[in-house]
XYZ file of C-alpha atoms in Angstrom:
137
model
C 0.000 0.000 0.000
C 1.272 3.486 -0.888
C 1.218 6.501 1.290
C 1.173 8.765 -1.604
C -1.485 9.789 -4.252
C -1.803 11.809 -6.580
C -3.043 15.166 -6.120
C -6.189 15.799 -8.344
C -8.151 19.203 -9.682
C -10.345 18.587 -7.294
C -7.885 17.854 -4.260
C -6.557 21.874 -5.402
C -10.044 23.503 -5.829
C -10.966 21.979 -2.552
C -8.190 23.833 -1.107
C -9.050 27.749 0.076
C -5.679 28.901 -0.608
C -5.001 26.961 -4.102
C -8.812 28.481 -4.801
C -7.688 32.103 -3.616
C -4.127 32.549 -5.169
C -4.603 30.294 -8.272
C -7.825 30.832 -9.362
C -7.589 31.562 -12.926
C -4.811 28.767 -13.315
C -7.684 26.445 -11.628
C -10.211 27.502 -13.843
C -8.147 26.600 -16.272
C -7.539 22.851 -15.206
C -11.035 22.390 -14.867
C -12.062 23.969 -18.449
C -14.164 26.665 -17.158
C -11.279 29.415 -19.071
C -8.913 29.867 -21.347
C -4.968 30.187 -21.126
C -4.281 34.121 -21.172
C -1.888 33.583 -24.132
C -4.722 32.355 -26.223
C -7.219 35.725 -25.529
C -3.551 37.466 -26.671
C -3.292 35.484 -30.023
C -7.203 36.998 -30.827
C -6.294 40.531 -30.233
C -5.085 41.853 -34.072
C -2.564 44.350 -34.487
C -3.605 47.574 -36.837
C -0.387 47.824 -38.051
C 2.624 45.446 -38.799
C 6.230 45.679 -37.003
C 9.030 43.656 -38.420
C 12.591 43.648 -36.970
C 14.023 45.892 -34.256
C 15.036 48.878 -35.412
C 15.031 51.812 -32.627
C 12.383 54.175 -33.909
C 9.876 51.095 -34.590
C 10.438 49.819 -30.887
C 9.118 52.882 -29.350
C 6.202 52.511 -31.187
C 5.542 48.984 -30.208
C 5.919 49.410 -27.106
C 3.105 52.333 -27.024
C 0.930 49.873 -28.829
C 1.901 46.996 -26.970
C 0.255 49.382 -23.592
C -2.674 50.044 -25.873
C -2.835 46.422 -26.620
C -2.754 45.459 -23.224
C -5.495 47.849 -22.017
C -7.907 46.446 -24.331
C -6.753 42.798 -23.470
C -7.860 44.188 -19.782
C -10.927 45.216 -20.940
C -11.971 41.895 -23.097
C -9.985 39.125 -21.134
C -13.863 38.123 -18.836
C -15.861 37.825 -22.179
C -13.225 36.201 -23.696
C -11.934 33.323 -21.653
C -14.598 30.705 -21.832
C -14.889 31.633 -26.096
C -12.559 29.029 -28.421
C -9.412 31.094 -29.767
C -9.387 30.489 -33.645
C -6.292 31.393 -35.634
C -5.986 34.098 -38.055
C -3.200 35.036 -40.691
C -2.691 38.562 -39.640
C -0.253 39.492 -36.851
C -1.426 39.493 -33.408
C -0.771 40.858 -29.844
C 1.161 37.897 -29.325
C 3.444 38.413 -32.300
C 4.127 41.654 -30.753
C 5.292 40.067 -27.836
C 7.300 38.319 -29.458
C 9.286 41.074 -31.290
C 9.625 43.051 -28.292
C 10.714 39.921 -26.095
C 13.541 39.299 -28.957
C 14.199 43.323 -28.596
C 15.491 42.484 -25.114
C 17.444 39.824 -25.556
C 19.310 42.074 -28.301
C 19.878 44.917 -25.947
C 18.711 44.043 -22.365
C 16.976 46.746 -20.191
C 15.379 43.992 -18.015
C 17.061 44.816 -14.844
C 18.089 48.069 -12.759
C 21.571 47.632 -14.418
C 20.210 48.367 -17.948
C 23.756 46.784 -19.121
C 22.760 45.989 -22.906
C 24.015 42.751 -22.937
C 23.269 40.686 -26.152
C 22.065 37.733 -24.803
C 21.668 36.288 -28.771
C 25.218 36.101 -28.810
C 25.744 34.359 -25.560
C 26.715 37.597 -23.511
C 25.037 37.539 -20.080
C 24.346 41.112 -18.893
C 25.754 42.099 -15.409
C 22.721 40.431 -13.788
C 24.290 37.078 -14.858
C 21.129 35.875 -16.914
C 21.890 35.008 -20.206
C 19.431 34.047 -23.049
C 17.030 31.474 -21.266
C 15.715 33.013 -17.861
C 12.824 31.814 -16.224
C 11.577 35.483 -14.845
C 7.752 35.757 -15.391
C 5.789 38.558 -13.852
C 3.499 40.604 -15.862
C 2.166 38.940 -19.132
């Protein structure tokens, strides 16, 4: 006989804290919503941005905050809705580009070193290209 088992969805939404600190993530398990990065991929861009180039970042950026106030504003009515693909560039595509910017020129950190973590530098911070830092989607 074995001591252990194996913790279901139910075992975690029967939990108060599990329900309290990980409720989306919950919902999630049990089907009731969708993945945040799939209510990203349905949010279309208005205008393309390809490569990196200074003068294009700054404008991502200020549509990447305009972006994310409207995925704010539509993430309730869209969670329990299926995601279907489309061919034009999304909010996640932006992501993308600007994630990419940073590992070209980091800014993460306080040190704002400009390490190329493409190349294999690591910045002053010590992180080079795969991190697992994940705060604000």
């Amino acid at each position: 006989m074995s001591f252990f088992r194996r913790t279901t969805v139910e075992d975690l939404a029967s939990n108060s804290e599990v329900r309290d600190k990980l409720a989306h993530y919950l919902q999630i398990l049990l089907g009731n919503s969708q993945p945040n990065y799939n209510i990203i991929k349905k949010i279309q861009l208005t205008e393309e941005f390809h490569g990196s180039q200074s003068h294009n970042l700054r404008e991502a950026w200020d549509s990447h905050e305009k972006l994310h106030e409207q995925f704010m504003s539509l993430q309730d009515s869209l969670k329990s809705k299926p995601v279907e693909q489309e061919d034009r560039q999304t909010c996640l595509d932006l992501k993308v580009l600007l994630a990419r910017s940073l590992l070209e020129e980091c800014g993460m950190c306080d040190f704002q070193c400009g390490a190329n973590r493409t190349n294999g530098e690591k910045g002053r911070c010590l992180v080079g290209i795969e991190s697992r830092v994940s705060s604000w989607f």
